[in-house]
Amino acid sequence: MEMSEIPEGMVLVTHPMDMDGSRYRNFSYVWDKESMVARWVAYPLNSRLMSGSGGRSDAWGLDPALPEKDQPVLYYGYRESAVWARGHQIPSADRKVRKYNEQTFYGVNMTPQSHDLNAGIWNELEQYVRTRCSAFDTLYVVTGCITEGSVEVAHDNVGKEVTVPTGYFKALLGFSKTGRTGGPAQGYTGVAFYFENRPYRGRDFMDEDNCMSIAELEEKAGLRLFVNLDSAIGAGTASAVKSTVDDWWYSR
């Protein structure tokens, strides 16, 4: 449910996870070999998928699903680490089981992100997503970066060029089978966020310039997200879900 259409010439990679005898998706991503970044990373969230006793592994490494020549080597920060952080697309804190947390430290999950953005408003948004997911049976998340218009590159540990994104987005689509008291209504509800790759000091991620409907994000980013929603609930209902931001999202 959470994935976007795959741009031509790019590759889709999926890492599964097994928990309690069942198989789930840890995350999927679309890899842009030319830019050396994942255009988007899609993953499900709920309390079960975030369970576990492990913490942040800091197991910086390579994704075995791709040749080393086609991915950044980021055991250490970018050569321009004073400027760019290794920004996760699926956050480390969203996976606590050690082997699945380690996968969030693959270089393919990183982009050169403004330190202030990474540690500031983007981090606040990530924490918000984790608190919101408890209201749903499953919260589907698509996090991505925009490379169009970029004129900057960073360098990995062996000198490969990595495109510095101009912006980042996060789209949330929650599903509740029955609805919850004080929570979202039964069915699907969504919201989306967009930020330029720069500091946002003194701003709230819910500000109208950053918070929007999924449909507005699709237009802004030139993407089509949650492509299976039409077949799940019908095109008309899906359009209404993607065009509306329920007031519940604003309650904190």
PDB file of C-alpha atoms in Angstrom:
ATOM      1  CA  MET A   1       0.000   0.000   0.000  1.00  0.00           C
ATOM      2  CA  GLU A   2       2.776   2.432   0.854  1.00  0.00           C
ATOM      3  CA  MET A   3       4.813   2.417  -2.326  1.00  0.00           C
ATOM      4  CA  SER A   4       5.014   4.885  -5.181  1.00  0.00           C
ATOM      5  CA  GLU A   5       5.379   4.238  -8.876  1.00  0.00           C
ATOM      6  CA  ILE A   6       8.958   3.378  -9.886  1.00  0.00           C
ATOM      7  CA  PRO A   7      10.639   5.935 -12.169  1.00  0.00           C
ATOM      8  CA  GLU A   8      11.991   4.551 -15.420  1.00  0.00           C
ATOM      9  CA  GLY A   9      15.595   3.395 -15.272  1.00  0.00           C
ATOM     10  CA  MET A  10      15.657   2.950 -11.499  1.00  0.00           C
ATOM     11  CA  VAL A  11      15.572  -0.211  -9.410  1.00  0.00           C
ATOM     12  CA  LEU A  12      13.283  -1.314  -6.579  1.00  0.00           C
ATOM     13  CA  VAL A  13      14.894  -3.115  -3.633  1.00  0.00           C
ATOM     14  CA  THR A  14      12.960  -4.658  -0.734  1.00  0.00           C
ATOM     15  CA  HIS A  15      14.300  -5.907   2.596  1.00  0.00           C
ATOM     16  CA  PRO A  16      11.865  -8.205   4.446  1.00  0.00           C
ATOM     17  CA  MET A  17      11.664  -8.843   8.173  1.00  0.00           C
ATOM     18  CA  ASP A  18      10.401 -11.874  10.101  1.00  0.00           C
ATOM     19  CA  MET A  19       8.697 -11.379  13.438  1.00  0.00           C
ATOM     20  CA  ASP A  20       6.713 -13.893  15.498  1.00  0.00           C
ATOM     21  CA  GLY A  21       6.551 -16.323  12.601  1.00  0.00           C
ATOM     22  CA  SER A  22       5.190 -13.772  10.131  1.00  0.00           C
ATOM     23  CA  ARG A  23       6.926 -11.913   7.308  1.00  0.00           C
ATOM     24  CA  TYR A  24       6.667  -8.155   6.902  1.00  0.00           C
ATOM     25  CA  ARG A  25       8.482  -5.489   4.951  1.00  0.00           C
ATOM     26  CA  ASN A  26      11.348  -3.791   6.755  1.00  0.00           C
ATOM     27  CA  PHE A  27      11.567  -1.243   3.975  1.00  0.00           C
ATOM     28  CA  SER A  28      11.601  -0.862   0.209  1.00  0.00           C
ATOM     29  CA  TYR A  29      13.410   1.781  -1.771  1.00  0.00           C
ATOM     30  CA  VAL A  30      13.877   2.979  -5.316  1.00  0.00           C
ATOM     31  CA  TRP A  31      17.554   3.401  -6.091  1.00  0.00           C
ATOM     32  CA  ASP A  32      18.881   6.108  -8.392  1.00  0.00           C
ATOM     33  CA  LYS A  33      22.361   4.937  -9.348  1.00  0.00           C
ATOM     34  CA  GLU A  34      23.171   8.213 -11.096  1.00  0.00           C
ATOM     35  CA  SER A  35      22.357  10.420  -8.091  1.00  0.00           C
ATOM     36  CA  MET A  36      23.525   7.785  -5.568  1.00  0.00           C
ATOM     37  CA  VAL A  37      20.445   8.317  -3.389  1.00  0.00           C
ATOM     38  CA  ALA A  38      17.162   6.491  -2.842  1.00  0.00           C
ATOM     39  CA  ARG A  39      14.411   8.584  -4.399  1.00  0.00           C
ATOM     40  CA  TRP A  40      12.047   7.219  -1.771  1.00  0.00           C
ATOM     41  CA  VAL A  41      12.001   4.689   1.040  1.00  0.00           C
ATOM     42  CA  ALA A  42       8.679   3.050   1.961  1.00  0.00           C
ATOM     43  CA  TYR A  43       7.955   1.208   5.182  1.00  0.00           C
ATOM     44  CA  PRO A  44       5.081   0.153   7.456  1.00  0.00           C
ATOM     45  CA  LEU A  45       4.848   1.160  11.104  1.00  0.00           C
ATOM     46  CA  ASN A  46       2.888  -0.127  14.064  1.00  0.00           C
ATOM     47  CA  SER A  47       3.703  -1.042  17.642  1.00  0.00           C
ATOM     48  CA  ARG A  48       4.572  -4.623  16.696  1.00  0.00           C
ATOM     49  CA  LEU A  49       7.030  -3.620  13.975  1.00  0.00           C
ATOM     50  CA  MET A  50       8.715  -1.146  16.320  1.00  0.00           C
ATOM     51  CA  SER A  51       8.971  -3.659  19.173  1.00  0.00           C
ATOM     52  CA  GLY A  52      12.199  -5.160  20.423  1.00  0.00           C
ATOM     53  CA  SER A  53      14.832  -4.578  23.068  1.00  0.00           C
ATOM     54  CA  GLY A  54      17.662  -3.395  20.847  1.00  0.00           C
ATOM     55  CA  GLY A  55      18.756   0.170  20.322  1.00  0.00           C
ATOM     56  CA  ARG A  56      20.629   2.157  17.721  1.00  0.00           C
ATOM     57  CA  SER A  57      23.240  -0.144  16.182  1.00  0.00           C
ATOM     58  CA  ASP A  58      25.354   2.439  14.289  1.00  0.00           C
ATOM     59  CA  ALA A  59      26.228  -0.476  11.984  1.00  0.00           C
ATOM     60  CA  TRP A  60      27.141   1.700   9.013  1.00  0.00           C
ATOM     61  CA  GLY A  61      27.542  -0.558   6.028  1.00  0.00           C
ATOM     62  CA  LEU A  62      26.766  -1.587   2.447  1.00  0.00           C
ATOM     63  CA  ASP A  63      23.551  -3.064   1.123  1.00  0.00           C
ATOM     64  CA  PRO A  64      24.282  -6.626  -0.103  1.00  0.00           C
ATOM     65  CA  ALA A  65      21.433  -6.246  -2.602  1.00  0.00           C
ATOM     66  CA  LEU A  66      23.490  -3.845  -4.756  1.00  0.00           C
ATOM     67  CA  PRO A  67      27.038  -3.916  -6.141  1.00  0.00           C
ATOM     68  CA  GLU A  68      29.410  -1.756  -4.096  1.00  0.00           C
ATOM     69  CA  LYS A  69      30.227   0.344  -7.159  1.00  0.00           C
ATOM     70  CA  ASP A  70      26.572   1.383  -7.408  1.00  0.00           C
ATOM     71  CA  GLN A  71      26.122   2.614  -3.828  1.00  0.00           C
ATOM     72  CA  PRO A  72      27.822   5.078  -1.494  1.00  0.00           C
ATOM     73  CA  VAL A  73      30.376   3.886   1.042  1.00  0.00           C
ATOM     74  CA  LEU A  74      29.496   5.681   4.266  1.00  0.00           C
ATOM     75  CA  TYR A  75      31.190   3.967   7.180  1.00  0.00           C
ATOM     76  CA  TYR A  76      32.143   7.523   8.124  1.00  0.00           C
ATOM     77  CA  GLY A  77      30.457  10.814   7.345  1.00  0.00           C
ATOM     78  CA  TYR A  78      30.556  12.502   3.968  1.00  0.00           C
ATOM     79  CA  ARG A  79      33.828  14.268   3.225  1.00  0.00           C
ATOM     80  CA  GLU A  80      31.817  17.458   3.660  1.00  0.00           C
ATOM     81  CA  SER A  81      30.556  16.208   7.040  1.00  0.00           C
ATOM     82  CA  ALA A  82      30.782  19.693   8.539  1.00  0.00           C
ATOM     83  CA  VAL A  83      27.963  20.632   6.166  1.00  0.00           C
ATOM     84  CA  TRP A  84      26.001  17.417   5.538  1.00  0.00           C
ATOM     85  CA  ALA A  85      24.733  14.775   7.960  1.00  0.00           C
ATOM     86  CA  ARG A  86      24.098  11.167   6.979  1.00  0.00           C
ATOM     87  CA  GLY A  87      20.331  11.594   7.088  1.00  0.00           C
ATOM     88  CA  HIS A  88      18.267   8.413   7.457  1.00  0.00           C
ATOM     89  CA  GLN A  89      15.151   8.024   5.331  1.00  0.00           C
ATOM     90  CA  ILE A  90      13.737   5.201   7.443  1.00  0.00           C
ATOM     91  CA  PRO A  91      14.801   6.263  10.948  1.00  0.00           C
ATOM     92  CA  SER A  92      16.894   3.970  13.102  1.00  0.00           C
ATOM     93  CA  ALA A  93      14.409   4.370  15.963  1.00  0.00           C
ATOM     94  CA  ASP A  94      11.629   2.807  13.859  1.00  0.00           C
ATOM     95  CA  ARG A  95      13.304  -0.621  14.028  1.00  0.00           C
ATOM     96  CA  LYS A  96      14.593  -1.974  17.354  1.00  0.00           C
ATOM     97  CA  VAL A  97      15.382  -5.588  16.441  1.00  0.00           C
ATOM     98  CA  ARG A  98      19.138  -5.555  15.943  1.00  0.00           C
ATOM     99  CA  LYS A  99      19.417  -7.120  12.472  1.00  0.00           C
ATOM    100  CA  TYR A 100      16.657  -4.909  11.077  1.00  0.00           C
ATOM    101  CA  ASN A 101      18.048  -1.808  12.740  1.00  0.00           C
ATOM    102  CA  GLU A 102      21.393  -2.554  11.108  1.00  0.00           C
ATOM    103  CA  GLN A 103      19.734  -2.407   7.689  1.00  0.00           C
ATOM    104  CA  THR A 104      18.644   1.180   8.381  1.00  0.00           C
ATOM    105  CA  PHE A 105      22.369   2.064   8.476  1.00  0.00           C
ATOM    106  CA  TYR A 106      23.036   0.954   4.912  1.00  0.00           C
ATOM    107  CA  GLY A 107      24.467   3.816   2.881  1.00  0.00           C
ATOM    108  CA  VAL A 108      21.522   3.516   0.485  1.00  0.00           C
ATOM    109  CA  ASN A 109      19.251   4.757   3.278  1.00  0.00           C
ATOM    110  CA  MET A 110      21.369   7.912   3.729  1.00  0.00           C
ATOM    111  CA  THR A 111      21.338  11.250   1.951  1.00  0.00           C
ATOM    112  CA  PRO A 112      23.452  14.381   2.527  1.00  0.00           C
ATOM    113  CA  GLN A 113      21.045  16.339   4.715  1.00  0.00           C
ATOM    114  CA  SER A 114      21.525  19.688   6.423  1.00  0.00           C
ATOM    115  CA  HIS A 115      22.694  19.073  10.004  1.00  0.00           C
ATOM    116  CA  ASP A 116      20.197  21.598  11.358  1.00  0.00           C
ATOM    117  CA  LEU A 117      17.331  20.038   9.411  1.00  0.00           C
ATOM    118  CA  ASN A 118      18.361  16.522  10.417  1.00  0.00           C
ATOM    119  CA  ALA A 119      18.634  17.279  14.141  1.00  0.00           C
ATOM    120  CA  GLY A 120      15.857  19.860  14.226  1.00  0.00           C
ATOM    121  CA  ILE A 121      12.431  19.945  12.614  1.00  0.00           C
ATOM    122  CA  TRP A 122      12.984  16.693  10.672  1.00  0.00           C
ATOM    123  CA  ASN A 123      13.773  14.846  13.903  1.00  0.00           C
ATOM    124  CA  GLU A 124      10.659  16.337  15.503  1.00  0.00           C
ATOM    125  CA  LEU A 125       8.585  15.067  12.584  1.00  0.00           C
ATOM    126  CA  GLU A 126      10.060  11.578  12.919  1.00  0.00           C
ATOM    127  CA  GLN A 127       9.105  11.494  16.603  1.00  0.00           C
ATOM    128  CA  TYR A 128       5.598  12.670  15.720  1.00  0.00           C
ATOM    129  CA  VAL A 129       5.241   9.830  13.203  1.00  0.00           C
ATOM    130  CA  ARG A 130       6.137   7.256  15.854  1.00  0.00           C
ATOM    131  CA  THR A 131       3.510   8.620  18.254  1.00  0.00           C
ATOM    132  CA  ARG A 132       0.837   8.806  15.524  1.00  0.00           C
ATOM    133  CA  CYS A 133       1.332   5.211  14.406  1.00  0.00           C
ATOM    134  CA  SER A 134      -0.102   3.845  17.673  1.00  0.00           C
ATOM    135  CA  ALA A 135      -3.542   5.075  16.571  1.00  0.00           C
ATOM    136  CA  PHE A 136      -3.592   2.767  13.545  1.00  0.00           C
ATOM    137  CA  ASP A 137      -3.490  -0.901  12.715  1.00  0.00           C
ATOM    138  CA  THR A 138      -0.759   0.119  10.272  1.00  0.00           C
ATOM    139  CA  LEU A 139       0.722   3.458   9.295  1.00  0.00           C
ATOM    140  CA  TYR A 140       2.284   3.396   5.826  1.00  0.00           C
ATOM    141  CA  VAL A 141       5.165   5.847   5.385  1.00  0.00           C
ATOM    142  CA  VAL A 142       6.942   7.040   2.262  1.00  0.00           C
ATOM    143  CA  THR A 143       9.992   9.223   2.889  1.00  0.00           C
ATOM    144  CA  GLY A 144      11.885  10.632  -0.048  1.00  0.00           C
ATOM    145  CA  CYS A 145      14.173  13.274  -1.428  1.00  0.00           C
ATOM    146  CA  ILE A 146      14.033  15.609  -4.411  1.00  0.00           C
ATOM    147  CA  THR A 147      17.161  15.842  -6.563  1.00  0.00           C
ATOM    148  CA  GLU A 148      15.815  17.889  -9.462  1.00  0.00           C
ATOM    149  CA  GLY A 149      17.487  21.279  -9.580  1.00  0.00           C
ATOM    150  CA  SER A 150      20.402  20.232  -7.376  1.00  0.00           C
ATOM    151  CA  VAL A 151      23.735  21.878  -8.133  1.00  0.00           C
ATOM    152  CA  GLU A 152      25.685  20.378  -5.206  1.00  0.00           C
ATOM    153  CA  VAL A 153      27.357  17.052  -4.556  1.00  0.00           C
ATOM    154  CA  ALA A 154      28.844  15.448  -1.476  1.00  0.00           C
ATOM    155  CA  HIS A 155      31.498  12.726  -1.528  1.00  0.00           C
ATOM    156  CA  ASP A 156      31.402   9.341   0.139  1.00  0.00           C
ATOM    157  CA  ASN A 157      34.370   7.697   1.881  1.00  0.00           C
ATOM    158  CA  VAL A 158      35.988   6.627  -1.396  1.00  0.00           C
ATOM    159  CA  GLY A 159      35.291   9.790  -3.375  1.00  0.00           C
ATOM    160  CA  LYS A 160      32.081   8.875  -5.206  1.00  0.00           C
ATOM    161  CA  GLU A 161      29.772  11.821  -5.847  1.00  0.00           C
ATOM    162  CA  VAL A 162      26.387  11.851  -4.118  1.00  0.00           C
ATOM    163  CA  THR A 163      23.763  14.364  -5.220  1.00  0.00           C
ATOM    164  CA  VAL A 164      22.708  16.741  -2.450  1.00  0.00           C
ATOM    165  CA  PRO A 165      18.894  16.793  -2.439  1.00  0.00           C
ATOM    166  CA  THR A 166      17.091  20.103  -2.720  1.00  0.00           C
ATOM    167  CA  GLY A 167      14.204  18.904  -0.558  1.00  0.00           C
ATOM    168  CA  TYR A 168      12.640  16.088   1.457  1.00  0.00           C
ATOM    169  CA  PHE A 169       9.129  14.764   1.882  1.00  0.00           C
ATOM    170  CA  LYS A 170       7.257  12.372   4.123  1.00  0.00           C
ATOM    171  CA  ALA A 171       3.797  11.006   3.282  1.00  0.00           C
ATOM    172  CA  LEU A 172       1.689   9.158   5.862  1.00  0.00           C
ATOM    173  CA  LEU A 173      -1.301   6.937   5.161  1.00  0.00           C
ATOM    174  CA  GLY A 174      -2.908   5.357   8.206  1.00  0.00           C
ATOM    175  CA  PHE A 175      -5.378   2.474   8.221  1.00  0.00           C
ATOM    176  CA  SER A 176      -7.684   1.735  11.152  1.00  0.00           C
ATOM    177  CA  LYS A 177      -9.925  -1.309  10.889  1.00  0.00           C
ATOM    178  CA  THR A 178     -12.408  -0.141  13.524  1.00  0.00           C
ATOM    179  CA  GLY A 179     -11.472   3.409  14.495  1.00  0.00           C
ATOM    180  CA  ARG A 180     -10.337   4.376  17.959  1.00  0.00           C
ATOM    181  CA  THR A 181     -11.719   6.606  20.693  1.00  0.00           C
ATOM    182  CA  GLY A 182      -9.975   9.959  20.404  1.00  0.00           C
ATOM    183  CA  GLY A 183      -8.203   8.742  17.294  1.00  0.00           C
ATOM    184  CA  PRO A 184      -8.811   8.607  13.565  1.00  0.00           C
ATOM    185  CA  ALA A 185     -12.041   7.291  12.080  1.00  0.00           C
ATOM    186  CA  GLN A 186     -12.363   3.844  10.560  1.00  0.00           C
ATOM    187  CA  GLY A 187     -10.607   3.407   7.236  1.00  0.00           C
ATOM    188  CA  TYR A 188      -7.794   5.455   5.695  1.00  0.00           C
ATOM    189  CA  THR A 189      -6.537   8.936   6.456  1.00  0.00           C
ATOM    190  CA  GLY A 190      -3.404  10.711   5.283  1.00  0.00           C
ATOM    191  CA  VAL A 191      -1.137  13.733   5.554  1.00  0.00           C
ATOM    192  CA  ALA A 192       2.141  14.826   3.982  1.00  0.00           C
ATOM    193  CA  PHE A 193       5.115  17.102   4.682  1.00  0.00           C
ATOM    194  CA  TYR A 194       7.754  18.835   2.582  1.00  0.00           C
ATOM    195  CA  PHE A 195      10.968  20.668   3.534  1.00  0.00           C
ATOM    196  CA  GLU A 196      13.784  22.271   1.636  1.00  0.00           C
ATOM    197  CA  ASN A 197      17.229  20.931   2.543  1.00  0.00           C
ATOM    198  CA  ARG A 198      18.099  23.780   4.908  1.00  0.00           C
ATOM    199  CA  PRO A 199      17.657  24.798   8.559  1.00  0.00           C
ATOM    200  CA  TYR A 200      14.143  25.561   9.850  1.00  0.00           C
ATOM    201  CA  ARG A 201      14.749  27.318  13.134  1.00  0.00           C
ATOM    202  CA  GLY A 202      11.735  28.480  15.112  1.00  0.00           C
ATOM    203  CA  ARG A 203       9.306  26.668  12.817  1.00  0.00           C
ATOM    204  CA  ASP A 204       6.718  23.968  13.451  1.00  0.00           C
ATOM    205  CA  PHE A 205       6.480  21.045  11.035  1.00  0.00           C
ATOM    206  CA  MET A 206       2.712  21.606  11.010  1.00  0.00           C
ATOM    207  CA  ASP A 207       3.127  25.106   9.529  1.00  0.00           C
ATOM    208  CA  GLU A 208       1.050  25.462   6.381  1.00  0.00           C
ATOM    209  CA  ASP A 209       4.133  25.796   4.171  1.00  0.00           C
ATOM    210  CA  ASN A 210       5.304  22.336   5.266  1.00  0.00           C
ATOM    211  CA  CYS A 211       2.151  20.336   6.068  1.00  0.00           C
ATOM    212  CA  MET A 212      -0.213  19.449   3.236  1.00  0.00           C
ATOM    213  CA  SER A 213      -2.436  16.766   1.761  1.00  0.00           C
ATOM    214  CA  ILE A 214      -0.934  13.788  -0.041  1.00  0.00           C
ATOM    215  CA  ALA A 215      -2.417  15.106  -3.292  1.00  0.00           C
ATOM    216  CA  GLU A 216      -0.680  18.464  -2.799  1.00  0.00           C
ATOM    217  CA  LEU A 217       2.633  16.703  -2.187  1.00  0.00           C
ATOM    218  CA  GLU A 218       2.161  14.594  -5.301  1.00  0.00           C
ATOM    219  CA  GLU A 219       1.737  17.741  -7.372  1.00  0.00           C
ATOM    220  CA  LYS A 220       4.655  19.500  -5.687  1.00  0.00           C
ATOM    221  CA  ALA A 221       7.061  16.569  -6.011  1.00  0.00           C
ATOM    222  CA  GLY A 222       5.833  15.205  -9.343  1.00  0.00           C
ATOM    223  CA  LEU A 223       5.076  11.792  -7.853  1.00  0.00           C
ATOM    224  CA  ARG A 224       2.161   9.418  -7.523  1.00  0.00           C
ATOM    225  CA  LEU A 225       2.073   7.871  -4.072  1.00  0.00           C
ATOM    226  CA  PHE A 226       0.145   4.956  -2.528  1.00  0.00           C
ATOM    227  CA  VAL A 227      -0.636   3.605  -5.962  1.00  0.00           C
ATOM    228  CA  ASN A 228      -2.628   0.617  -4.646  1.00  0.00           C
ATOM    229  CA  LEU A 229      -5.148   2.745  -2.784  1.00  0.00           C
ATOM    230  CA  ASP A 230      -7.468   3.090  -5.800  1.00  0.00           C
ATOM    231  CA  SER A 231      -7.931  -0.671  -6.068  1.00  0.00           C
ATOM    232  CA  ALA A 232      -8.341  -1.033  -2.285  1.00  0.00           C
ATOM    233  CA  ILE A 233     -11.140   1.493  -1.767  1.00  0.00           C
ATOM    234  CA  GLY A 234     -12.079   2.836  -5.206  1.00  0.00           C
ATOM    235  CA  ALA A 235     -10.676   5.756  -7.148  1.00  0.00           C
ATOM    236  CA  GLY A 236     -13.181   8.325  -5.875  1.00  0.00           C
ATOM    237  CA  THR A 237     -12.708   7.478  -2.216  1.00  0.00           C
ATOM    238  CA  ALA A 238      -8.942   7.280  -2.644  1.00  0.00           C
ATOM    239  CA  SER A 239      -8.913  10.737  -4.229  1.00  0.00           C
ATOM    240  CA  ALA A 240     -10.875  12.130  -1.269  1.00  0.00           C
ATOM    241  CA  VAL A 241      -8.463  10.546   1.231  1.00  0.00           C
ATOM    242  CA  LYS A 242      -5.427  11.920  -0.585  1.00  0.00           C
ATOM    243  CA  SER A 243      -6.939  15.396  -0.970  1.00  0.00           C
ATOM    244  CA  THR A 244      -7.966  15.846   2.676  1.00  0.00           C
ATOM    245  CA  VAL A 245      -6.064  16.377   5.915  1.00  0.00           C
ATOM    246  CA  ASP A 246      -8.254  15.334   8.844  1.00  0.00           C
ATOM    247  CA  ASP A 247      -8.151  17.653  11.864  1.00  0.00           C
ATOM    248  CA  TRP A 248      -6.997  14.683  13.943  1.00  0.00           C
ATOM    249  CA  TRP A 249      -3.495  14.978  12.483  1.00  0.00           C
ATOM    250  CA  TYR A 250      -3.124  18.431  14.029  1.00  0.00           C
ATOM    251  CA  SER A 251      -3.883  17.251  17.576  1.00  0.00           C
ATOM    252  CA  ARG A 252      -0.733  16.719  19.651  1.00  0.00           C
TER     253      ARG A 252
END
